[in-house]
Amino acid sequence: MSARTARTRLLAATTVALAALALTACDNGKGVRDEGPSAASHSSSQPTASTADGGTTAKPAGETGGSTATPKSTTTAGTSGGSGSAGKNGGGTTTTRNPACNGANTKTTATEVSRPLNHLLLTVTNTGAKNCDLTGYPIARLGEAQSVPPVAESTHPQAVVTLTPGESGYAGVLLSAADGSGSNGYTAKTLVVGFAKGSSATPALPAKGVHVDDKLTVTYWQQSLDDALAY
């Protein structure tokens, strides 16, 4: 074999080898392109990231839930409760808007009436220039008595008795039992009437005095004369 022929064959073998290498490289290129689906597969994992986004979406939902229980709403309810507390304070308490009626701004008289029997009518007239409130009941001390008579609770008025200037309020006094069932009777010729607040009054009694026994009872002050004598 000549040297030229040998070189020719060597060149051909080299060319074949280079072609084989080129084919191999092409195969590897296809393998690289196969990474495209792998990238897509990686991209398909984004639903997991979307799940994370779902978690983020849950956060506003949580915030919405938090805003449902708004603290301001609770405070407003408490404020309303406070208003009910305000209304609640005046329910069982006798409150007055005017000065108290007493011996200084009124005139008190005591009149023995024929009906009902054994009753005395106390009349208090506002002599001042302003309204006054006649609260409670007369604290009546007859003669030398060491105690004052009890009040008939059934006569408690529905509202405070308010007297405008010149207006009168009333209270009844049961002096003694009409059927004679009372005991420890005596004749009283003097009367002192005390008020819930302020100075007292000393209305005159009939000259002969009034008969009193242990049935002695007074009513609350009333706006009406008839209510005062109904007991």
PDB file of C-alpha atoms in Angstrom, residues 3-224:
ATOM      1  CA  ALA A   3       1.733   6.197   1.434  1.00  0.00           C
ATOM      2  CA  ARG A   4      -0.761   8.256  -0.494  1.00  0.00           C
ATOM      3  CA  THR A   5      -3.336   5.561  -0.304  1.00  0.00           C
ATOM      4  CA  ALA A   6      -2.780   5.255   3.438  1.00  0.00           C
ATOM      5  CA  ARG A   7      -3.271   8.976   3.962  1.00  0.00           C
ATOM      6  CA  THR A   8      -6.412   8.893   1.914  1.00  0.00           C
ATOM      7  CA  ARG A   9      -7.841   6.102   4.049  1.00  0.00           C
ATOM      8  CA  LEU A  10      -6.794   7.857   7.254  1.00  0.00           C
ATOM      9  CA  LEU A  11      -8.505  11.045   6.107  1.00  0.00           C
ATOM     10  CA  ALA A  12     -11.651   9.110   5.275  1.00  0.00           C
ATOM     11  CA  ALA A  13     -11.611   7.436   8.685  1.00  0.00           C
ATOM     12  CA  THR A  14     -11.122  10.783  10.339  1.00  0.00           C
ATOM     13  CA  THR A  15     -14.025  12.232   8.366  1.00  0.00           C
ATOM     14  CA  VAL A  16     -16.229   9.318   9.429  1.00  0.00           C
ATOM     15  CA  ALA A  17     -15.212   9.804  13.028  1.00  0.00           C
ATOM     16  CA  LEU A  18     -15.970  13.518  12.863  1.00  0.00           C
ATOM     17  CA  ALA A  19     -19.345  12.760  11.328  1.00  0.00           C
ATOM     18  CA  ALA A  20     -20.092  10.327  14.134  1.00  0.00           C
ATOM     19  CA  LEU A  21     -19.130  12.964  16.680  1.00  0.00           C
ATOM     20  CA  ALA A  22     -21.383  15.474  14.938  1.00  0.00           C
ATOM     21  CA  LEU A  23     -24.297  13.013  15.091  1.00  0.00           C
ATOM     22  CA  THR A  24     -23.651  12.444  18.768  1.00  0.00           C
ATOM     23  CA  ALA A  25     -23.613  16.168  19.354  1.00  0.00           C
ATOM     24  CA  CYS A  26     -26.924  16.459  17.534  1.00  0.00           C
ATOM     25  CA  ASP A  27     -28.384  13.736  19.746  1.00  0.00           C
ATOM     26  CA  ASN A  28     -27.203  15.655  22.806  1.00  0.00           C
ATOM     27  CA  GLY A  29     -28.866  18.793  21.439  1.00  0.00           C
ATOM     28  CA  LYS A  30     -32.148  16.963  21.265  1.00  0.00           C
ATOM     29  CA  GLY A  31     -31.578  15.946  24.841  1.00  0.00           C
ATOM     30  CA  VAL A  32     -31.144  19.604  25.746  1.00  0.00           C
ATOM     31  CA  ARG A  33     -34.353  20.452  23.975  1.00  0.00           C
ATOM     32  CA  ASP A  34     -36.035  17.750  26.018  1.00  0.00           C
ATOM     33  CA  GLU A  35     -35.435  20.044  28.968  1.00  0.00           C
ATOM     34  CA  GLY A  36     -38.194  22.192  27.521  1.00  0.00           C
ATOM     35  CA  PRO A  37     -40.909  19.871  28.884  1.00  0.00           C
ATOM     36  CA  SER A  38     -38.939  19.744  32.094  1.00  0.00           C
ATOM     37  CA  ALA A  39     -39.205  23.538  32.263  1.00  0.00           C
ATOM     38  CA  ALA A  40     -42.911  23.204  31.524  1.00  0.00           C
ATOM     39  CA  SER A  41     -43.110  20.638  34.264  1.00  0.00           C
ATOM     40  CA  HIS A  42     -41.414  23.162  36.541  1.00  0.00           C
ATOM     41  CA  SER A  43     -43.903  25.746  35.377  1.00  0.00           C
ATOM     42  CA  SER A  44     -46.742  23.334  36.188  1.00  0.00           C
ATOM     43  CA  SER A  45     -45.575  23.401  39.771  1.00  0.00           C
ATOM     44  CA  GLN A  46     -46.854  26.991  39.944  1.00  0.00           C
ATOM     45  CA  PRO A  47     -50.273  25.801  41.117  1.00  0.00           C
ATOM     46  CA  THR A  48     -48.386  25.125  44.335  1.00  0.00           C
ATOM     47  CA  ALA A  49     -47.370  28.764  44.280  1.00  0.00           C
ATOM     48  CA  SER A  50     -51.001  29.483  43.417  1.00  0.00           C
ATOM     49  CA  THR A  51     -51.897  27.539  46.539  1.00  0.00           C
ATOM     50  CA  ALA A  52     -49.647  29.901  48.391  1.00  0.00           C
ATOM     51  CA  ASP A  53     -51.559  32.681  46.677  1.00  0.00           C
ATOM     52  CA  GLY A  54     -54.677  30.947  47.931  1.00  0.00           C
ATOM     53  CA  GLY A  55     -53.243  31.292  51.403  1.00  0.00           C
ATOM     54  CA  THR A  56     -52.761  34.969  50.700  1.00  0.00           C
ATOM     55  CA  THR A  57     -56.371  35.132  49.541  1.00  0.00           C
ATOM     56  CA  ALA A  58     -57.403  33.537  52.830  1.00  0.00           C
ATOM     57  CA  LYS A  59     -55.735  36.394  54.649  1.00  0.00           C
ATOM     58  CA  PRO A  60     -58.170  39.057  53.400  1.00  0.00           C
ATOM     59  CA  ALA A  61     -60.942  36.618  54.230  1.00  0.00           C
ATOM     60  CA  GLY A  62     -59.555  36.450  57.736  1.00  0.00           C
ATOM     61  CA  GLU A  63     -59.398  40.225  57.834  1.00  0.00           C
ATOM     62  CA  THR A  64     -63.025  40.386  56.751  1.00  0.00           C
ATOM     63  CA  GLY A  65     -63.924  38.047  59.591  1.00  0.00           C
ATOM     64  CA  GLY A  66     -62.046  40.308  61.976  1.00  0.00           C
ATOM     65  CA  SER A  67     -63.893  43.377  60.796  1.00  0.00           C
ATOM     66  CA  THR A  68     -67.234  41.624  61.426  1.00  0.00           C
ATOM     67  CA  ALA A  69     -66.591  41.822  65.165  1.00  0.00           C
ATOM     68  CA  THR A  70     -65.909  45.558  65.059  1.00  0.00           C
ATOM     69  CA  PRO A  71     -64.908  46.906  68.477  1.00  0.00           C
ATOM     70  CA  LYS A  72     -66.837  50.111  67.743  1.00  0.00           C
ATOM     71  CA  SER A  73     -70.051  48.126  67.527  1.00  0.00           C
ATOM     72  CA  THR A  74     -69.438  46.704  71.003  1.00  0.00           C
ATOM     73  CA  THR A  75     -68.701  50.176  72.350  1.00  0.00           C
ATOM     74  CA  THR A  76     -71.917  51.519  70.884  1.00  0.00           C
ATOM     75  CA  ALA A  77     -73.848  48.729  72.578  1.00  0.00           C
ATOM     76  CA  GLY A  78     -72.161  49.609  75.844  1.00  0.00           C
ATOM     77  CA  THR A  79     -73.151  53.224  75.362  1.00  0.00           C
ATOM     78  CA  SER A  80     -76.754  52.178  74.860  1.00  0.00           C
ATOM     79  CA  GLY A  81     -76.504  50.152  77.990  1.00  0.00           C
ATOM     80  CA  GLY A  82     -75.287  53.274  79.740  1.00  0.00           C
ATOM     81  CA  SER A  83     -78.428  55.073  78.605  1.00  0.00           C
ATOM     82  CA  GLY A  84     -80.656  52.345  79.993  1.00  0.00           C
ATOM     83  CA  SER A  85     -78.396  52.709  83.295  1.00  0.00           C
ATOM     84  CA  ALA A  86     -79.478  56.514  83.226  1.00  0.00           C
ATOM     85  CA  GLY A  87     -83.190  55.638  82.900  1.00  0.00           C
ATOM     86  CA  LYS A  88     -82.709  53.027  85.529  1.00  0.00           C
ATOM     87  CA  ASN A  89     -81.569  55.611  88.190  1.00  0.00           C
ATOM     88  CA  GLY A  90     -84.931  57.584  88.150  1.00  0.00           C
ATOM     89  CA  GLY A  91     -87.171  54.534  88.287  1.00  0.00           C
ATOM     90  CA  GLY A  92     -87.591  54.045  92.102  1.00  0.00           C
ATOM     91  CA  THR A  93     -86.414  57.422  93.374  1.00  0.00           C
ATOM     92  CA  THR A  94     -88.617  60.445  94.069  1.00  0.00           C
ATOM     93  CA  THR A  95     -86.890  63.333  92.352  1.00  0.00           C
ATOM     94  CA  THR A  96     -87.951  66.981  92.527  1.00  0.00           C
ATOM     95  CA  ARG A  97     -87.358  69.845  90.129  1.00  0.00           C
ATOM     96  CA  ASN A  98     -88.437  72.697  92.420  1.00  0.00           C
ATOM     97  CA  PRO A  99     -87.655  73.973  95.920  1.00  0.00           C
ATOM     98  CA  ALA A 100     -89.379  72.074  98.708  1.00  0.00           C
ATOM     99  CA  CYS A 101     -92.633  73.372 100.126  1.00  0.00           C
ATOM    100  CA  ASN A 102     -92.303  74.078 103.851  1.00  0.00           C
ATOM    101  CA  GLY A 103     -93.357  76.515 106.549  1.00  0.00           C
ATOM    102  CA  ALA A 104     -91.305  79.335 105.006  1.00  0.00           C
ATOM    103  CA  ASN A 105     -92.994  79.493 101.580  1.00  0.00           C
ATOM    104  CA  THR A 106     -96.480  78.158 102.369  1.00  0.00           C
ATOM    105  CA  LYS A 107     -99.437  78.688 104.681  1.00  0.00           C
ATOM    106  CA  THR A 108    -100.877  75.643 106.493  1.00  0.00           C
ATOM    107  CA  THR A 109    -104.393  75.345 107.904  1.00  0.00           C
ATOM    108  CA  ALA A 110    -106.125  72.530 109.802  1.00  0.00           C
ATOM    109  CA  THR A 111    -109.867  72.025 109.382  1.00  0.00           C
ATOM    110  CA  GLU A 112    -112.057  69.486 111.194  1.00  0.00           C
ATOM    111  CA  VAL A 113    -114.448  67.990 108.613  1.00  0.00           C
ATOM    112  CA  SER A 114    -117.844  66.372 109.148  1.00  0.00           C
ATOM    113  CA  ARG A 115    -117.245  63.609 106.598  1.00  0.00           C
ATOM    114  CA  PRO A 116    -115.518  61.282 106.959  1.00  0.00           C
ATOM    115  CA  LEU A 117    -115.921  61.130 110.720  1.00  0.00           C
ATOM    116  CA  ASN A 118    -113.059  62.067 113.011  1.00  0.00           C
ATOM    117  CA  HIS A 119    -110.923  63.497 110.214  1.00  0.00           C
ATOM    118  CA  LEU A 120    -108.812  66.601 110.028  1.00  0.00           C
ATOM    119  CA  LEU A 121    -107.921  68.199 106.702  1.00  0.00           C
ATOM    120  CA  LEU A 122    -104.511  69.837 106.347  1.00  0.00           C
ATOM    121  CA  THR A 123    -104.245  72.401 103.554  1.00  0.00           C
ATOM    122  CA  VAL A 124    -100.889  73.800 102.408  1.00  0.00           C
ATOM    123  CA  THR A 125    -100.989  76.828 100.075  1.00  0.00           C
ATOM    124  CA  ASN A 126     -97.956  78.087  98.157  1.00  0.00           C
ATOM    125  CA  THR A 127     -97.423  81.720  99.192  1.00  0.00           C
ATOM    126  CA  GLY A 128     -94.167  82.153  97.287  1.00  0.00           C
ATOM    127  CA  ALA A 129     -93.423  83.440  93.798  1.00  0.00           C
ATOM    128  CA  LYS A 130     -92.108  80.114  92.466  1.00  0.00           C
ATOM    129  CA  ASN A 131     -93.357  76.552  92.207  1.00  0.00           C
ATOM    130  CA  CYS A 132     -92.564  74.268  95.133  1.00  0.00           C
ATOM    131  CA  ASP A 133     -92.752  70.491  95.563  1.00  0.00           C
ATOM    132  CA  LEU A 134     -94.778  69.079  98.446  1.00  0.00           C
ATOM    133  CA  THR A 135     -93.139  65.696  99.075  1.00  0.00           C
ATOM    134  CA  GLY A 136     -93.675  62.979 101.651  1.00  0.00           C
ATOM    135  CA  TYR A 137     -96.349  63.362 104.311  1.00  0.00           C
ATOM    136  CA  PRO A 138     -97.070  65.696 107.236  1.00  0.00           C
ATOM    137  CA  ILE A 139     -95.015  65.003 110.338  1.00  0.00           C
ATOM    138  CA  ALA A 140     -97.842  65.878 112.684  1.00  0.00           C
ATOM    139  CA  ARG A 141     -97.339  66.312 116.395  1.00  0.00           C
ATOM    140  CA  LEU A 142    -100.649  66.752 118.270  1.00  0.00           C
ATOM    141  CA  GLY A 143    -100.650  68.166 121.795  1.00  0.00           C
ATOM    142  CA  GLU A 144     -97.977  66.710 124.075  1.00  0.00           C
ATOM    143  CA  ALA A 145     -97.530  63.491 122.107  1.00  0.00           C
ATOM    144  CA  GLN A 146     -94.032  62.038 122.261  1.00  0.00           C
ATOM    145  CA  SER A 147     -94.336  60.437 118.822  1.00  0.00           C
ATOM    146  CA  VAL A 148     -95.799  61.236 115.436  1.00  0.00           C
ATOM    147  CA  PRO A 149     -98.524  59.199 113.708  1.00  0.00           C
ATOM    148  CA  PRO A 150     -97.727  56.659 110.998  1.00  0.00           C
ATOM    149  CA  VAL A 151     -98.572  57.214 107.335  1.00  0.00           C
ATOM    150  CA  ALA A 152    -101.042  55.122 105.357  1.00  0.00           C
ATOM    151  CA  GLU A 153     -98.816  53.644 102.618  1.00  0.00           C
ATOM    152  CA  SER A 154    -101.819  52.989 100.394  1.00  0.00           C
ATOM    153  CA  THR A 155    -102.162  56.748  99.893  1.00  0.00           C
ATOM    154  CA  HIS A 156     -98.773  57.236  98.205  1.00  0.00           C
ATOM    155  CA  PRO A 157     -99.363  59.515  95.165  1.00  0.00           C
ATOM    156  CA  GLN A 158     -98.375  58.502  91.641  1.00  0.00           C
ATOM    157  CA  ALA A 159     -96.405  61.702  91.082  1.00  0.00           C
ATOM    158  CA  VAL A 160     -94.751  64.469  93.062  1.00  0.00           C
ATOM    159  CA  VAL A 161     -97.226  67.104  94.231  1.00  0.00           C
ATOM    160  CA  THR A 162     -96.119  70.426  92.733  1.00  0.00           C
ATOM    161  CA  LEU A 163     -97.769  73.672  93.852  1.00  0.00           C
ATOM    162  CA  THR A 164     -97.739  76.735  91.655  1.00  0.00           C
ATOM    163  CA  PRO A 165     -97.978  80.117  93.433  1.00  0.00           C
ATOM    164  CA  GLY A 166    -101.394  80.282  95.111  1.00  0.00           C
ATOM    165  CA  GLU A 167    -102.118  76.570  94.618  1.00  0.00           C
ATOM    166  CA  SER A 168    -102.868  74.196  97.492  1.00  0.00           C
ATOM    167  CA  GLY A 169    -101.986  70.620  98.415  1.00  0.00           C
ATOM    168  CA  TYR A 170    -103.749  68.424 100.976  1.00  0.00           C
ATOM    169  CA  ALA A 171    -103.354  65.648 103.531  1.00  0.00           C
ATOM    170  CA  GLY A 172    -105.916  63.857 105.658  1.00  0.00           C
ATOM    171  CA  VAL A 173    -105.525  62.987 109.350  1.00  0.00           C
ATOM    172  CA  LEU A 174    -107.575  60.177 110.894  1.00  0.00           C
ATOM    173  CA  LEU A 175    -107.823  61.418 114.486  1.00  0.00           C
ATOM    174  CA  SER A 176    -109.565  58.454 116.106  1.00  0.00           C
ATOM    175  CA  ALA A 177    -111.510  55.287 115.325  1.00  0.00           C
ATOM    176  CA  ALA A 178    -115.079  56.036 114.224  1.00  0.00           C
ATOM    177  CA  ASP A 179    -116.397  52.934 115.993  1.00  0.00           C
ATOM    178  CA  GLY A 180    -114.737  53.780 119.285  1.00  0.00           C
ATOM    179  CA  SER A 181    -112.315  50.836 119.073  1.00  0.00           C
ATOM    180  CA  GLY A 182    -109.300  53.034 119.716  1.00  0.00           C
ATOM    181  CA  SER A 183    -107.632  53.399 123.090  1.00  0.00           C
ATOM    182  CA  ASN A 184    -105.408  55.844 124.976  1.00  0.00           C
ATOM    183  CA  GLY A 185    -107.574  58.749 123.864  1.00  0.00           C
ATOM    184  CA  TYR A 186    -106.841  62.367 124.772  1.00  0.00           C
ATOM    185  CA  THR A 187    -107.743  65.887 123.624  1.00  0.00           C
ATOM    186  CA  ALA A 188    -105.119  67.814 121.659  1.00  0.00           C
ATOM    187  CA  LYS A 189    -105.273  71.591 121.368  1.00  0.00           C
ATOM    188  CA  THR A 190    -102.062  72.273 119.517  1.00  0.00           C
ATOM    189  CA  LEU A 191    -100.574  70.983 116.273  1.00  0.00           C
ATOM    190  CA  VAL A 192     -97.131  71.217 114.725  1.00  0.00           C
ATOM    191  CA  VAL A 193     -96.745  70.110 111.094  1.00  0.00           C
ATOM    192  CA  GLY A 194     -93.270  69.224 109.886  1.00  0.00           C
ATOM    193  CA  PHE A 195     -92.275  68.892 106.214  1.00  0.00           C
ATOM    194  CA  ALA A 196     -89.789  66.665 104.431  1.00  0.00           C
ATOM    195  CA  LYS A 197     -87.413  69.629 104.161  1.00  0.00           C
ATOM    196  CA  GLY A 198     -87.310  73.067 105.747  1.00  0.00           C
ATOM    197  CA  SER A 199     -89.156  74.754 108.562  1.00  0.00           C
ATOM    198  CA  SER A 200     -92.390  73.517 110.138  1.00  0.00           C
ATOM    199  CA  ALA A 201     -95.794  75.136 110.526  1.00  0.00           C
ATOM    200  CA  THR A 202     -98.170  75.551 113.512  1.00  0.00           C
ATOM    201  CA  PRO A 203    -101.748  75.702 112.230  1.00  0.00           C
ATOM    202  CA  ALA A 204    -104.479  76.469 114.760  1.00  0.00           C
ATOM    203  CA  LEU A 205    -106.895  73.773 115.912  1.00  0.00           C
ATOM    204  CA  PRO A 206    -110.543  74.334 116.904  1.00  0.00           C
ATOM    205  CA  ALA A 207    -110.768  76.075 120.312  1.00  0.00           C
ATOM    206  CA  LYS A 208    -112.243  72.957 121.916  1.00  0.00           C
ATOM    207  CA  GLY A 209    -109.392  70.863 120.604  1.00  0.00           C
ATOM    208  CA  VAL A 210    -109.675  67.480 118.803  1.00  0.00           C
ATOM    209  CA  HIS A 211    -110.059  63.991 120.223  1.00  0.00           C
ATOM    210  CA  VAL A 212    -107.161  61.663 119.383  1.00  0.00           C
ATOM    211  CA  ASP A 213    -106.561  57.955 120.093  1.00  0.00           C
ATOM    212  CA  ASP A 214    -104.053  55.301 119.035  1.00  0.00           C
ATOM    213  CA  LYS A 215    -105.698  54.936 115.592  1.00  0.00           C
ATOM    214  CA  LEU A 216    -104.172  58.281 114.637  1.00  0.00           C
ATOM    215  CA  THR A 217    -102.885  58.063 111.012  1.00  0.00           C
ATOM    216  CA  VAL A 218    -101.966  60.556 108.261  1.00  0.00           C
ATOM    217  CA  THR A 219    -101.981  60.344 104.471  1.00  0.00           C
ATOM    218  CA  TYR A 220     -99.298  61.418 102.025  1.00  0.00           C
ATOM    219  CA  TRP A 221     -99.617  64.913 100.596  1.00  0.00           C
ATOM    220  CA  GLN A 222    -102.102  64.916  97.723  1.00  0.00           C
ATOM    221  CA  GLN A 223    -102.855  67.206  94.793  1.00  0.00           C
ATOM    222  CA  SER A 224    -106.603  66.655  95.325  1.00  0.00           C
TER     223      SER A 224
END
